[in-house]
């Protein structure tokens, strides 16, 4: 069992005598607990304050800034303020990943990964916050930076600045993968076959709130006292479910998700030990509920096997539907699933949000086989490349499973390769591929768990056989192909990249 450290002092207060200005005199967020009557009441309160991962069936835990807490007080619910202690762990020895780096050690480490493994690792500076701290991400792949027929995979951690197990596990995972390349066949295969992105620290201002030298005064929110995991567009509650403008960190991540078409991802948090799969915002199950349960159990089971008794077995043996635990509006998981057509779940890695650094190696032992399994899941399912049947040009097309897909669970192929990746529980499915200007095509596929079926699809342009234009040259930007799809500027019957047949004289 992972050693539990008492992080918080419970100090009871009577709710009506507390002066709100006093409460927020030292920091812009407070942590508190309260009893709730039923799930509906908790969900209503979750619209007002930031309900926390420590919440269980009897007691809710929550964070609030001053504005949020003023709203909560109107409900007249008794609460207890939980005074957050400044941690006083010391990093005496810095080896075997049993420590939290200083901020500059972190940035140096990220740079060193790219410098030491330039063939397979790139460092991207996604953006600089007004504090001067940066959001950094490394990209790892064979031919890194070159678009290939690969799924794009994302690990990101610690958007709640005080949930830091995943910060260190992410750094160690990068180090492990890079050093394993060409040494460990499994890791070599993962690097060669997947476009891997890892962002160890999504909220550096929260983690280093007390200064760049250590994380002992880390906070959940960002520097503006906004919960970043309530700040995303929500499938049900609109663009700004928390009433705050998008924060810089949110803009940076939405920009990343727009640029890289991630097919699968995980968002690392802490405060519990459980896999939380979509949706968070509503009770409807996803189309791929069975697949989510499968991959979540795969994650939890392997953690249990690689640790002592009692780790990663919270709720339903280490997994839970998000809404079933407690509702979240504006969370990143739902944003990625609903708006980016990506499969993202949330990993709650440790009961202690900021674990004793001496416990970090044990957490690594428990989690790293699971982290690699989930990476490997990105290669499974139904995949292929979608092209124009005549020109061979890759297409961005919609991949939909009739009688199965709901609530934005369809996916798209992405350019410039035209590759699609549809993760799904084993079974037999009819997949329809469609794009404006093309005839739709439906195929039947049978897939087994942890297996891959490749179906490359050629879509036939509408009007190909009849739409003959005799005037040449066509639009200046058109690329001309011969009938075998090879770029061409010869005379005779040719085809433009718009799918038009041209007779060139
Ligand atoms: Zn969290």
mmCIF file of N, CA, C and O in Angstrom, residues 31-32 34 36 41-56 59-64 68 72 160 163 220-221 227 229-230 325-329 348 353:
data_model
loop_
_atom_site.group_PDB
_atom_site.id
_atom_site.type_symbol
_atom_site.label_atom_id
_atom_site.label_comp_id
_atom_site.label_asym_id
_atom_site.label_seq_id
_atom_site.Cartn_x
_atom_site.Cartn_y
_atom_site.Cartn_z
ATOM 1 N N UNK A 31 -10.039 25.278 0.519
ATOM 2 C CA UNK A 31 -10.411 23.869 0.397
ATOM 3 C C UNK A 31 -11.340 23.561 1.560
ATOM 4 O O UNK A 31 -11.075 23.968 2.689
ATOM 5 N N UNK A 32 -12.434 22.890 1.285
ATOM 6 C CA UNK A 32 -13.386 22.624 2.357
ATOM 7 C C UNK A 32 -14.166 21.347 2.071
ATOM 8 O O UNK A 32 -14.152 20.825 0.957
ATOM 9 N N UNK A 34 -18.008 19.192 2.945
ATOM 10 C CA UNK A 34 -19.386 19.343 3.406
ATOM 11 C C UNK A 34 -20.132 18.036 3.152
ATOM 12 O O UNK A 34 -19.745 17.241 2.278
ATOM 13 N N UNK A 36 -23.474 16.020 1.890
ATOM 14 C CA UNK A 36 -24.529 16.283 0.906
ATOM 15 C C UNK A 36 -25.580 15.195 0.992
ATOM 16 O O UNK A 36 -25.321 14.081 1.435
ATOM 17 N N UNK A 41 -28.166 17.057 -5.494
ATOM 18 C CA UNK A 41 -27.688 18.224 -4.758
ATOM 19 C C UNK A 41 -26.201 18.458 -5.021
ATOM 20 O O UNK A 41 -25.766 19.584 -5.251
ATOM 21 N N UNK A 42 -25.425 17.369 -5.025
ATOM 22 C CA UNK A 42 -23.986 17.506 -5.275
ATOM 23 C C UNK A 42 -23.731 18.088 -6.671
ATOM 24 O O UNK A 42 -22.872 18.956 -6.852
ATOM 25 N N UNK A 43 -24.502 17.640 -7.656
ATOM 26 C CA UNK A 43 -24.318 18.150 -9.019
ATOM 27 C C UNK A 43 -24.658 19.632 -9.114
ATOM 28 O O UNK A 43 -24.018 20.379 -9.853
ATOM 29 N N UNK A 44 -25.669 20.055 -8.338
ATOM 30 C CA UNK A 44 -25.998 21.481 -8.344
ATOM 31 C C UNK A 44 -24.872 22.294 -7.713
ATOM 32 O O UNK A 44 -24.490 23.357 -8.211
ATOM 33 N N UNK A 45 -24.320 21.757 -6.629
ATOM 34 C CA UNK A 45 -23.224 22.466 -5.967
ATOM 35 C C UNK A 45 -21.984 22.482 -6.874
ATOM 36 O O UNK A 45 -21.218 23.442 -6.893
ATOM 37 N N UNK A 46 -21.833 21.417 -7.645
ATOM 38 C CA UNK A 46 -20.692 21.322 -8.572
ATOM 39 C C UNK A 46 -20.718 22.406 -9.647
ATOM 40 O O UNK A 46 -19.690 22.724 -10.242
ATOM 41 N N UNK A 47 -21.896 22.972 -9.891
ATOM 42 C CA UNK A 47 -21.974 24.114 -10.815
ATOM 43 C C UNK A 47 -21.382 25.380 -10.207
ATOM 44 O O UNK A 47 -21.080 26.337 -10.911
ATOM 45 N N UNK A 48 -21.259 25.401 -8.886
ATOM 46 C CA UNK A 48 -20.881 26.628 -8.183
ATOM 47 C C UNK A 48 -19.422 26.597 -7.737
ATOM 48 O O UNK A 48 -18.694 27.567 -7.914
ATOM 49 N N UNK A 49 -19.006 25.486 -7.143
ATOM 50 C CA UNK A 49 -17.629 25.368 -6.663
ATOM 51 C C UNK A 49 -16.975 24.189 -7.370
ATOM 52 O O UNK A 49 -17.616 23.458 -8.108
ATOM 53 N N UNK A 50 -15.682 24.023 -7.123
ATOM 54 C CA UNK A 50 -14.929 22.991 -7.835
ATOM 55 C C UNK A 50 -14.841 21.734 -6.971
ATOM 56 O O UNK A 50 -13.957 21.601 -6.128
ATOM 57 N N UNK A 51 -15.783 20.819 -7.191
ATOM 58 C CA UNK A 51 -15.808 19.578 -6.407
ATOM 59 C C UNK A 51 -14.542 18.781 -6.723
ATOM 60 O O UNK A 51 -14.100 18.706 -7.864
ATOM 61 N N UNK A 52 -13.943 18.223 -5.670
ATOM 62 C CA UNK A 52 -12.615 17.630 -5.776
ATOM 63 C C UNK A 52 -12.667 16.104 -5.844
ATOM 64 O O UNK A 52 -13.616 15.472 -5.409
ATOM 65 N N UNK A 53 -11.561 15.538 -6.359
ATOM 66 C CA UNK A 53 -11.443 14.084 -6.536
ATOM 67 C C UNK A 53 -11.523 13.306 -5.232
ATOM 68 O O UNK A 53 -11.704 12.093 -5.258
ATOM 69 N N UNK A 54 -11.348 13.959 -4.095
ATOM 70 C CA UNK A 54 -11.418 13.227 -2.829
ATOM 71 C C UNK A 54 -12.857 12.925 -2.408
ATOM 72 O O UNK A 54 -13.097 12.197 -1.455
ATOM 73 N N UNK A 55 -13.800 13.494 -3.131
ATOM 74 C CA UNK A 55 -15.216 13.319 -2.795
ATOM 75 C C UNK A 55 -15.617 11.843 -2.771
ATOM 76 O O UNK A 55 -15.271 11.076 -3.661
ATOM 77 N N UNK A 56 -16.326 11.446 -1.720
ATOM 78 C CA UNK A 56 -16.796 10.067 -1.640
ATOM 79 C C UNK A 56 -18.296 10.068 -1.358
ATOM 80 O O UNK A 56 -18.947 11.119 -1.386
ATOM 81 N N UNK A 59 -19.043 12.282 1.975
ATOM 82 C CA UNK A 59 -18.519 13.626 2.175
ATOM 83 C C UNK A 59 -17.997 14.173 0.857
ATOM 84 O O UNK A 59 -17.318 13.466 0.117
ATOM 85 N N UNK A 60 -18.361 15.430 0.593
ATOM 86 C CA UNK A 60 -17.817 16.081 -0.603
ATOM 87 C C UNK A 60 -16.663 16.979 -0.187
ATOM 88 O O UNK A 60 -16.684 17.583 0.889
ATOM 89 N N UNK A 61 -15.666 17.048 -1.047
ATOM 90 C CA UNK A 61 -14.552 17.975 -0.870
ATOM 91 C C UNK A 61 -14.582 18.931 -2.057
ATOM 92 O O UNK A 61 -14.918 18.523 -3.171
ATOM 93 N N UNK A 62 -14.238 20.181 -1.801
ATOM 94 C CA UNK A 62 -14.311 21.140 -2.901
ATOM 95 C C UNK A 62 -13.319 22.280 -2.701
ATOM 96 O O UNK A 62 -12.892 22.563 -1.570
ATOM 97 N N UNK A 63 -12.981 22.906 -3.811
ATOM 98 C CA UNK A 63 -12.183 24.130 -3.808
ATOM 99 C C UNK A 63 -13.087 25.270 -4.262
ATOM 100 O O UNK A 63 -14.057 25.063 -5.004
ATOM 101 N N UNK A 64 -12.744 26.471 -3.849
ATOM 102 C CA UNK A 64 -13.482 27.630 -4.338
ATOM 103 C C UNK A 64 -12.586 28.861 -4.276
ATOM 104 O O UNK A 64 -11.745 28.979 -3.379
ATOM 105 N N UNK A 68 -16.702 32.126 -6.076
ATOM 106 C CA UNK A 68 -17.397 30.838 -6.006
ATOM 107 C C UNK A 68 -17.895 30.562 -4.586
ATOM 108 O O UNK A 68 -19.019 30.083 -4.389
ATOM 109 N N UNK A 72 -21.564 29.745 -2.815
ATOM 110 C CA UNK A 72 -21.795 28.546 -1.996
ATOM 111 C C UNK A 72 -22.442 28.910 -0.661
ATOM 112 O O UNK A 72 -23.340 28.217 -0.183
ATOM 113 N N UNK A 160 -4.225 20.539 -12.458
ATOM 114 C CA UNK A 160 -4.397 20.962 -11.061
ATOM 115 C C UNK A 160 -2.995 20.990 -10.454
ATOM 116 O O UNK A 160 -2.345 19.945 -10.321
ATOM 117 N N UNK A 163 -1.505 18.469 -7.908
ATOM 118 C CA UNK A 163 -1.665 17.022 -8.113
ATOM 119 C C UNK A 163 -0.469 16.544 -8.923
ATOM 120 O O UNK A 163 -0.494 16.532 -10.150
ATOM 121 N N UNK A 220 -4.165 24.321 -6.467
ATOM 122 C CA UNK A 220 -4.928 23.639 -7.522
ATOM 123 C C UNK A 220 -5.139 24.544 -8.732
ATOM 124 O O UNK A 220 -4.954 24.155 -9.861
ATOM 125 N N UNK A 221 -5.556 25.790 -8.477
ATOM 126 C CA UNK A 221 -5.954 26.715 -9.531
ATOM 127 C C UNK A 221 -4.714 27.310 -10.222
ATOM 128 O O UNK A 221 -3.586 27.045 -9.839
ATOM 129 N N UNK A 227 -9.946 27.355 -11.876
ATOM 130 C CA UNK A 227 -9.746 25.914 -12.022
ATOM 131 C C UNK A 227 -9.684 25.586 -13.517
ATOM 132 O O UNK A 227 -10.691 25.693 -14.224
ATOM 133 N N UNK A 229 -9.534 22.899 -15.031
ATOM 134 C CA UNK A 229 -10.352 21.757 -15.452
ATOM 135 C C UNK A 229 -11.858 22.033 -15.344
ATOM 136 O O UNK A 229 -12.675 21.121 -15.307
ATOM 137 N N UNK A 230 -12.207 23.315 -15.306
ATOM 138 C CA UNK A 230 -13.618 23.750 -15.435
ATOM 139 C C UNK A 230 -13.718 24.849 -16.492
ATOM 140 O O UNK A 230 -14.742 25.480 -16.630
ATOM 141 N N UNK A 325 -19.442 9.459 -10.538
ATOM 142 C CA UNK A 325 -18.674 9.841 -9.352
ATOM 143 C C UNK A 325 -19.132 11.230 -8.907
ATOM 144 O O UNK A 325 -19.696 11.391 -7.853
ATOM 145 N N UNK A 326 -18.918 12.215 -9.733
ATOM 146 C CA UNK A 326 -19.506 13.545 -9.530
ATOM 147 C C UNK A 326 -19.394 14.323 -10.830
ATOM 148 O O UNK A 326 -18.463 14.122 -11.597
ATOM 149 N N UNK A 327 -20.366 15.162 -11.058
ATOM 150 C CA UNK A 327 -20.439 15.890 -12.325
ATOM 151 C C UNK A 327 -19.352 16.964 -12.418
ATOM 152 O O UNK A 327 -19.065 17.650 -11.447
ATOM 153 N N UNK A 328 -18.777 17.085 -13.606
ATOM 154 C CA UNK A 328 -17.858 18.196 -13.880
ATOM 155 C C UNK A 328 -18.314 18.876 -15.160
ATOM 156 O O UNK A 328 -18.535 18.211 -16.166
ATOM 157 N N UNK A 329 -18.455 20.190 -15.117
ATOM 158 C CA UNK A 329 -18.740 20.963 -16.333
ATOM 159 C C UNK A 329 -17.464 21.721 -16.711
ATOM 160 O O UNK A 329 -16.809 22.276 -15.848
ATOM 161 N N UNK A 348 -6.416 9.212 -11.981
ATOM 162 C CA UNK A 348 -6.213 9.714 -10.620
ATOM 163 C C UNK A 348 -5.156 8.820 -9.999
ATOM 164 O O UNK A 348 -5.422 7.669 -9.673
ATOM 165 N N UNK A 353 -2.247 14.084 -2.989
ATOM 166 C CA UNK A 353 -2.116 14.871 -4.221
ATOM 167 C C UNK A 353 -0.657 15.141 -4.565
ATOM 168 O O UNK A 353 -0.251 15.019 -5.715
#
